[in-house]
Amino acid sequence: MLLVPPPFDPELGVALAAVGGSTPSGPSLADIAALRAEPELAVPVYDLTGGGAFETTDLTVPGPTGAPDISLFVIRPLAPSRDGPLPVIYHSHGGGMVLGTNRAGVEVVLEWAQELDAIVVSVEYRLAPEHPYPAGVEDVYAGLLWTARHAGEFGGDPERIVVAGASAGGGLTAALALLARDREGPRPLGQVLMYPMLDDRNDTPSAHQMAGVGAWDRTANSTAWTAVLGESRGGPDVPAYAAPARASDLSGLPPAFLDVGSAETFRDEVVDYASRIWQAGGVAELHVWPGGFHGFDSFAPHTALARTARAARVAWLHRLLTP
């Protein structure tokens, strides 16, 4: 059967066409070093202080046992509207697990922090292919352990930590929730999975449907998963902490917010993950944004669909964090 891609939202289609329309071939492993050197990836172009409303601090904290220390980027409101410990958004950045720093994607969670009087802690993890699985997720877990134990030192509430991430960061966030459950570690109050990268098998109908179309296609996805897992990618023995779609048990997880575009590679794996949380008796809110491509809300934040998606996340967080 011919798999015809769903149409892009009209506003988003115009925005994507303005920069070339798609990335049909995707990056290869050989392209990763050059991509990391691109200025827009190296230096954020947005104000990390929210116009002076936040103070920023870089911390170096212990990494996993036997591994290097890790860097946490902390953003704290200078004049919160309420007294007492503040909620904490623990953020894992995107970039296919091969690109990015703890500054990447922070502008999205900074909007939440402004709305919620929250502290942001963004973790820097080791990248593939130099550091394949389990380096990335172990770094993310080590950062959560430190954050939960030391939240009070920077005004945070260890009982109100929400873990969050987009794309690869969303996949790492899902893996983090599984790892924290199974190791009986800190229990996040909730998890926000924005178009998360969950399945190394890369073989869903939407992955095939969107091949060569949009902002992150099946070829790019294959490159990233190969960097992380090597020859084991797509095989029978990939653990759930590497690719959360592999998890057989999704019970006992924190409440989840998941969203994804209808016109992107990850659509079907995200819908399936939300469905299996419900089937396991869990709590999940799922949004499939019609005509959204991968990362549309950050790529074209001025569009109506992007504004709606961002507002839905904040509304969910308000309900979660309001006593």
Coordinates of N, CA and C in Angstrom, one line a residue, residues 147-319:
T147 N 19.8 16.6 41.7 CA 18.8 17.6 41.8 C 17.8 17.3 42.9
A148 N 17.3 16.1 43.0 CA 16.4 15.7 44.1 C 17.0 15.9 45.5
R149 N 18.3 15.6 45.6 CA 19.0 15.6 46.9 C 19.3 17.0 47.3
H150 N 19.5 17.9 46.4 CA 20.0 19.2 46.6 C 19.1 20.4 46.3
A151 N 17.8 20.0 45.9 CA 16.9 21.0 45.4 C 16.7 22.2 46.4
G152 N 16.7 21.9 47.7 CA 16.5 22.9 48.7 C 17.6 23.9 48.7
E153 N 18.7 23.6 48.3 CA 19.9 24.5 48.3 C 19.7 25.7 47.3
F154 N 18.9 25.5 46.3 CA 18.7 26.6 45.3 C 17.2 26.9 45.3
G155 N 16.5 26.6 46.4 CA 15.1 27.1 46.5 C 14.0 26.2 45.9
G156 N 14.4 25.0 45.4 CA 13.5 24.0 44.8 C 12.8 23.1 45.8
D157 N 11.7 22.5 45.3 CA 10.9 21.6 46.1 C 11.2 20.2 45.6
P158 N 11.9 19.3 46.3 CA 12.2 18.0 45.8 C 11.0 17.1 45.6
E159 N 9.9 17.5 46.2 CA 8.6 16.7 46.0 C 7.9 17.2 44.8
R160 N 8.3 18.2 44.1 CA 7.6 18.8 42.9 C 8.6 19.0 41.8
I161 N 9.2 17.9 41.4 CA 10.1 17.8 40.2 C 9.4 17.2 39.0
V162 N 9.3 18.0 37.9 CA 8.7 17.5 36.7 C 9.9 17.3 35.7
V163 N 9.9 16.1 35.1 CA 11.0 15.8 34.1 C 10.4 16.1 32.7
A164 N 11.2 16.6 31.9 CA 10.7 17.1 30.6 C 11.8 17.1 29.5
G165 N 11.4 16.9 28.3 CA 12.3 16.9 27.2 C 11.6 16.8 25.9
A166 N 12.3 17.3 24.8 CA 11.7 17.2 23.4 C 12.6 16.4 22.6
S167 N 12.0 15.6 21.7 CA 12.7 14.8 20.7 C 13.5 13.7 21.4
A168 N 14.9 13.8 21.2 CA 15.7 12.9 21.9 C 15.6 13.1 23.4
G169 N 15.5 14.4 23.8 CA 15.3 14.7 25.2 C 14.0 14.1 25.8
G170 N 13.0 14.0 24.9 CA 11.8 13.4 25.4 C 11.9 11.9 25.6
G171 N 12.7 11.2 24.7 CA 13.0 9.8 24.8 C 13.8 9.6 26.1
L172 N 14.8 10.4 26.3 CA 15.6 10.3 27.5 C 14.8 10.5 28.8
T173 N 13.8 11.4 28.7 CA 12.9 11.7 29.8 C 12.0 10.4 30.1
A174 N 11.5 9.8 29.1 CA 10.7 8.6 29.2 C 11.6 7.5 29.9
A175 N 12.8 7.4 29.4 CA 13.7 6.4 29.9 C 14.1 6.7 31.4
L176 N 14.2 8.0 31.7 CA 14.5 8.4 33.1 C 13.4 8.0 34.0
A177 N 12.1 8.2 33.6 CA 11.0 7.8 34.4 C 11.0 6.3 34.7
L178 N 11.3 5.5 33.6 CA 11.4 4.0 33.8 C 12.6 3.7 34.8
L179 N 13.7 4.3 34.6 CA 14.9 4.0 35.4 C 14.6 4.4 36.9
A180 N 14.0 5.6 37.1 CA 13.7 6.0 38.5 C 12.8 5.0 39.1
R181 N 11.8 4.6 38.4 CA 10.8 3.6 38.9 C 11.5 2.3 39.3
D182 N 12.3 1.8 38.4 CA 12.9 0.4 38.6 C 14.1 0.5 39.7
R183 N 14.8 1.6 39.8 CA 15.8 1.7 40.8 C 15.3 2.3 42.1
E184 N 14.0 2.6 42.2 CA 13.4 3.2 43.3 C 14.1 4.5 43.7
G185 N 14.4 5.3 42.7 CA 15.0 6.5 42.8 C 14.0 7.6 43.0
P186 N 14.4 8.9 42.8 CA 13.4 10.0 43.0 C 12.2 9.8 42.0
R187 N 11.0 10.0 42.6 CA 9.8 9.9 41.8 C 9.4 11.3 41.3
P188 N 9.5 11.5 40.0 CA 9.0 12.8 39.5 C 7.5 13.0 39.7
L189 N 7.1 14.2 39.8 CA 5.7 14.5 39.9 C 4.9 14.2 38.6
G190 N 5.7 14.4 37.5 CA 5.1 14.2 36.2 C 6.2 14.2 35.1
Q191 N 5.8 13.8 33.9 CA 6.8 13.8 32.8 C 6.1 14.4 31.6
V192 N 6.9 15.3 30.9 CA 6.4 16.0 29.7 C 7.3 15.5 28.6
L193 N 6.7 14.8 27.6 CA 7.3 14.1 26.5 C 6.9 14.8 25.2
M194 N 7.7 15.7 24.8 CA 7.3 16.5 23.5 C 7.9 15.8 22.3
Y195 N 7.1 15.3 21.5 CA 7.4 14.5 20.3 C 8.7 13.6 20.6
P196 N 8.6 12.7 21.6 CA 9.7 12.0 22.0 C 10.2 10.9 21.0
M197 N 11.5 10.7 21.1 CA 12.2 9.7 20.2 C 12.3 8.4 21.1
L198 N 11.4 7.5 20.8 CA 11.2 6.3 21.6 C 11.6 5.0 21.1
D199 N 11.7 4.8 19.8 CA 11.7 3.5 19.2 C 12.9 3.3 18.2
D200 N 13.9 2.6 18.5 CA 15.0 2.4 17.7 C 14.7 1.6 16.4
R201 N 13.6 0.9 16.4 CA 13.2 0.0 15.3 C 12.9 0.8 14.0
N202 N 12.4 2.1 14.3 CA 12.2 3.0 13.1 C 11.4 2.4 12.0
D203 N 10.3 1.7 12.4 CA 9.6 0.9 11.3 C 8.1 1.1 11.4
T204 N 7.6 2.1 12.0 CA 6.2 2.3 12.1 C 5.7 2.9 10.8
P205 N 4.4 2.8 10.6 CA 3.8 3.4 9.4 C 4.2 4.9 9.2
S206 N 4.2 5.6 10.3 CA 4.5 7.0 10.1 C 6.0 7.2 9.8
A207 N 6.9 6.4 10.3 CA 8.3 6.5 9.9 C 8.4 6.3 8.4
H208 N 7.7 5.3 7.8 CA 7.8 5.1 6.4 C 7.0 6.2 5.6
Q209 N 5.9 6.6 6.2 CA 5.1 7.6 5.5 C 5.8 8.9 5.3
M210 N 6.6 9.3 6.3 CA 7.3 10.6 6.3 C 8.7 10.5 5.8
A211 N 9.1 9.4 5.2 CA 10.5 9.2 4.7 C 10.8 10.3 3.7
G212 N 11.8 11.1 3.9 CA 12.2 12.1 3.0 C 11.4 13.4 3.1
V213 N 10.5 13.5 4.1 CA 9.6 14.6 4.2 C 9.7 15.2 5.6
G214 N 9.7 16.5 5.7 CA 9.7 17.2 7.0 C 11.1 17.5 7.6
A215 N 11.1 17.6 8.9 CA 12.3 18.1 9.5 C 13.2 17.0 10.1
W216 N 12.7 15.8 10.3 CA 13.5 14.7 10.9 C 12.9 13.4 10.3
D217 N 13.5 12.9 9.3 CA 12.9 11.7 8.6 C 13.6 10.4 9.0
R218 N 13.1 9.4 8.4 CA 13.6 8.0 8.8 C 15.1 7.8 8.7
T219 N 15.7 8.5 7.7 CA 17.1 8.3 7.5 C 17.9 9.0 8.6
A220 N 17.5 10.2 9.0 CA 18.1 10.9 10.1 C 17.9 10.1 11.4
N221 N 16.7 9.5 11.6 CA 16.4 8.8 12.8 C 17.3 7.5 12.8
S222 N 17.5 6.9 11.7 CA 18.4 5.7 11.7 C 19.8 6.1 12.0
T223 N 20.3 7.2 11.5 CA 21.6 7.7 11.8 C 21.8 7.9 13.3
A224 N 20.8 8.5 14.0 CA 20.9 8.8 15.4 C 20.9 7.6 16.2
W225 N 20.0 6.7 15.9 CA 19.9 5.4 16.7 C 21.1 4.5 16.5
T226 N 21.7 4.5 15.3 CA 22.9 3.8 15.1 C 24.1 4.3 15.9
A227 N 24.1 5.7 16.0 CA 25.2 6.3 16.8 C 25.1 5.9 18.2
V228 N 23.8 5.7 18.7 CA 23.6 5.4 20.1 C 23.8 3.9 20.4
L229 N 23.3 3.1 19.5 CA 23.3 1.6 19.8 C 24.2 0.8 18.9
G230 N 24.8 1.3 17.9 CA 25.7 0.6 17.0 C 24.9 -0.6 16.3
E231 N 25.5 -1.7 16.2 CA 25.0 -2.8 15.4 C 23.7 -3.4 16.1
S232 N 23.5 -3.1 17.4 CA 22.4 -3.7 18.1 C 21.1 -3.0 17.7
R233 N 21.1 -1.8 17.1 CA 19.9 -1.1 16.7 C 19.0 -1.9 15.9
G234 N 17.7 -1.9 16.4 CA 16.7 -2.7 15.7 C 16.7 -4.2 16.0
G235 N 17.6 -4.6 16.8 CA 17.7 -6.1 17.1 C 16.9 -6.4 18.3
P236 N 16.9 -7.7 18.7 CA 16.0 -8.2 19.7 C 16.4 -7.8 21.2
D237 N 17.6 -7.3 21.4 CA 18.1 -7.2 22.8 C 18.3 -5.8 23.2
V238 N 17.6 -4.8 22.6 CA 17.8 -3.4 23.0 C 16.9 -3.2 24.2
P239 N 17.5 -2.6 25.3 CA 16.8 -2.5 26.6 C 15.9 -1.2 26.5
A240 N 14.9 -1.3 27.4 CA 13.9 -0.2 27.5 C 14.5 1.1 27.9
Y241 N 15.6 1.1 28.7 CA 16.3 2.3 29.1 C 17.0 3.0 27.9
A242 N 17.2 2.3 26.9 CA 17.8 2.9 25.6 C 16.7 3.3 24.7
A243 N 15.7 2.5 24.5 CA 14.5 2.9 23.7 C 13.2 2.5 24.4
P244 N 12.6 3.5 25.0 CA 11.5 3.2 25.9 C 10.3 2.5 25.3
A245 N 10.2 2.6 23.9 CA 9.1 1.8 23.3 C 9.3 0.3 23.5
R246 N 10.5 -0.1 23.9 CA 10.8 -1.5 24.1 C 10.2 -2.0 25.5
A247 N 9.8 -1.1 26.3 CA 9.4 -1.5 27.7 C 8.1 -2.3 27.6
S248 N 8.2 -3.5 28.3 CA 7.0 -4.3 28.4 C 6.0 -3.9 29.5
D249 N 6.5 -3.1 30.5 CA 5.7 -2.8 31.6 C 5.8 -1.2 31.8
L250 N 4.7 -0.6 31.5 CA 4.6 0.9 31.7 C 3.7 1.3 32.9
S251 N 3.6 0.4 33.8 CA 2.8 0.7 35.0 C 3.7 1.4 36.0
G252 N 3.0 2.1 36.9 CA 3.8 2.8 38.0 C 4.6 4.0 37.6
L253 N 4.3 4.6 36.5 CA 5.0 5.8 36.0 C 4.3 7.1 36.4
P254 N 5.1 8.2 36.5 CA 4.4 9.4 36.8 C 3.4 9.8 35.7
P255 N 2.4 10.6 36.0 CA 1.5 11.1 35.0 C 2.3 11.8 33.9
A256 N 1.8 11.5 32.7 CA 2.6 11.9 31.5 C 1.7 12.9 30.6
F257 N 2.4 13.8 30.0 CA 1.9 14.6 28.9 C 2.7 14.3 27.7
L258 N 2.0 13.9 26.6 CA 2.7 13.5 25.4 C 2.1 14.3 24.3
D259 N 2.9 14.8 23.4 CA 2.4 15.4 22.2 C 3.3 15.1 21.0
V260 N 2.7 15.2 19.8 CA 3.4 14.9 18.6 C 2.6 15.4 17.4
G261 N 3.3 15.7 16.3 CA 2.6 16.1 15.1 C 2.0 15.0 14.3
S262 N 0.9 15.2 13.6 CA 0.4 14.2 12.7 C 1.2 13.9 11.5
A263 N 2.1 14.9 11.1 CA 2.9 14.7 9.9 C 4.4 14.7 10.3
E264 N 4.7 13.6 11.2 CA 6.1 13.5 11.5 C 6.4 12.0 11.8
T265 N 7.7 11.7 11.8 CA 8.2 10.3 11.9 C 7.7 9.7 13.2
F266 N 7.7 10.4 14.3 CA 7.5 9.8 15.6 C 6.0 9.6 16.0
R267 N 5.1 10.0 15.1 CA 3.7 10.0 15.4 C 3.2 8.7 16.0
D268 N 3.4 7.6 15.3 CA 2.8 6.3 15.7 C 3.5 5.7 17.0
E269 N 4.8 5.9 17.1 CA 5.4 5.4 18.4 C 4.9 6.2 19.6
V270 N 4.6 7.5 19.4 CA 4.2 8.2 20.6 C 2.7 7.9 20.9
V271 N 1.9 7.7 19.9 CA 0.5 7.3 20.1 C 0.5 5.9 20.8
D272 N 1.3 5.0 20.4 CA 1.4 3.7 20.9 C 1.8 3.7 22.4
Y273 N 2.8 4.6 22.7 CA 3.3 4.7 24.1 C 2.3 5.2 25.0
A274 N 1.5 6.2 24.6 CA 0.4 6.7 25.4 C -0.6 5.7 25.6
S275 N -1.0 5.0 24.6 CA -2.0 3.9 24.7 C -1.6 2.8 25.7
R276 N -0.3 2.5 25.7 CA 0.2 1.4 26.6 C 0.3 1.9 28.0
I277 N 0.5 3.2 28.2 CA 0.4 3.8 29.6 C -1.0 3.6 30.1
W278 N -2.0 3.9 29.3 CA -3.4 3.8 29.7 C -3.7 2.3 30.0
Q279 N -3.3 1.4 29.1 CA -3.5 0.0 29.2 C -2.9 -0.6 30.5
A280 N -1.8 0.1 31.0 CA -1.2 -0.3 32.2 C -1.8 0.3 33.5
G281 N -2.9 1.1 33.3 CA -3.6 1.7 34.4 C -3.0 3.1 34.7
G282 N -2.2 3.6 33.9 CA -1.5 4.9 34.2 C -2.3 6.1 33.7
V283 N -1.7 7.3 33.9 CA -2.3 8.6 33.6 C -1.5 9.2 32.5
A284 N -2.2 9.6 31.4 CA -1.5 10.2 30.3 C -2.4 11.1 29.5
E285 N -1.9 12.3 29.1 CA -2.7 13.2 28.2 C -1.9 13.2 26.9
L286 N -2.6 12.9 25.8 CA -2.0 12.8 24.5 C -2.6 13.8 23.6
H287 N -1.7 14.6 22.8 CA -2.2 15.5 21.8 C -1.4 15.1 20.5
V288 N -2.2 15.0 19.4 CA -1.6 14.8 18.1 C -2.0 16.0 17.3
W289 N -1.0 16.9 17.1 CA -1.3 18.2 16.5 C -1.4 18.0 15.0
P290 N -2.6 18.4 14.4 CA -2.9 18.1 13.0 C -2.0 19.0 12.1
G291 N -1.2 18.3 11.2 CA -0.3 19.0 10.3 C 1.0 19.4 10.9
G292 N 1.3 19.0 12.1 CA 2.5 19.4 12.7 C 3.7 18.5 12.3
F293 N 4.8 19.1 11.9 CA 6.0 18.3 11.6 C 6.9 18.3 12.9
H294 N 8.0 17.6 12.8 CA 8.8 17.4 14.0 C 9.4 18.7 14.5
G295 N 9.2 19.1 15.7 CA 9.7 20.3 16.3 C 9.0 21.6 15.8
F296 N 7.8 21.5 15.3 CA 7.2 22.6 14.7 C 7.0 23.8 15.6
D297 N 6.8 23.5 16.9 CA 6.5 24.6 17.8 C 7.7 25.5 18.1
S298 N 8.9 24.9 18.0 CA 10.1 25.6 18.2 C 10.6 26.3 16.9
F299 N 10.3 25.6 15.8 CA 10.7 26.0 14.5 C 9.9 27.2 14.0
A300 N 8.6 27.2 14.3 CA 7.7 28.3 13.9 C 6.8 28.7 15.0
P301 N 7.4 29.3 16.1 CA 6.6 29.5 17.3 C 5.5 30.6 17.1
H302 N 5.6 31.4 16.0 CA 4.6 32.4 15.7 C 3.3 31.8 15.1
T303 N 3.2 30.6 14.7 CA 2.1 30.0 14.1 C 1.0 29.7 15.1
A304 N -0.2 29.6 14.6 CA -1.4 29.3 15.5 C -1.2 27.9 16.2
L305 N -0.8 26.9 15.4 CA -0.7 25.6 16.0 C 0.4 25.5 17.0
A306 N 1.5 26.2 16.8 CA 2.6 26.2 17.8 C 2.1 26.9 19.1
R307 N 1.4 28.0 19.0 CA 0.9 28.7 20.2 C -0.1 27.8 20.9
T308 N -0.9 27.1 20.2 CA -1.9 26.1 20.9 C -1.2 25.0 21.6
A309 N -0.1 24.4 20.9 CA 0.6 23.3 21.5 C 1.3 23.8 22.8
R310 N 1.9 25.0 22.7 CA 2.7 25.5 23.9 C 1.7 25.8 25.1
A311 N 0.5 26.3 24.7 CA -0.4 26.6 25.8 C -1.0 25.3 26.4
A312 N -1.1 24.3 25.7 CA -1.6 23.0 26.2 C -0.7 22.4 27.2
R313 N 0.6 22.6 27.0 CA 1.6 22.0 27.9 C 1.6 22.8 29.3
V314 N 1.5 24.1 29.1 CA 1.5 25.0 30.3 C 0.2 24.7 31.1
A315 N -0.9 24.5 30.4 CA -2.2 24.2 31.1 C -2.1 22.9 31.9
W316 N -1.5 21.9 31.3 CA -1.3 20.6 32.0 C -0.4 20.8 33.2
L317 N 0.7 21.5 33.1 CA 1.6 21.7 34.2 C 0.9 22.5 35.3
H318 N 0.1 23.5 35.0 CA -0.7 24.2 36.0 C -1.6 23.2 36.8
R319 N -2.3 22.3 36.1 CA -3.1 21.4 36.8 C -2.3 20.5 37.7

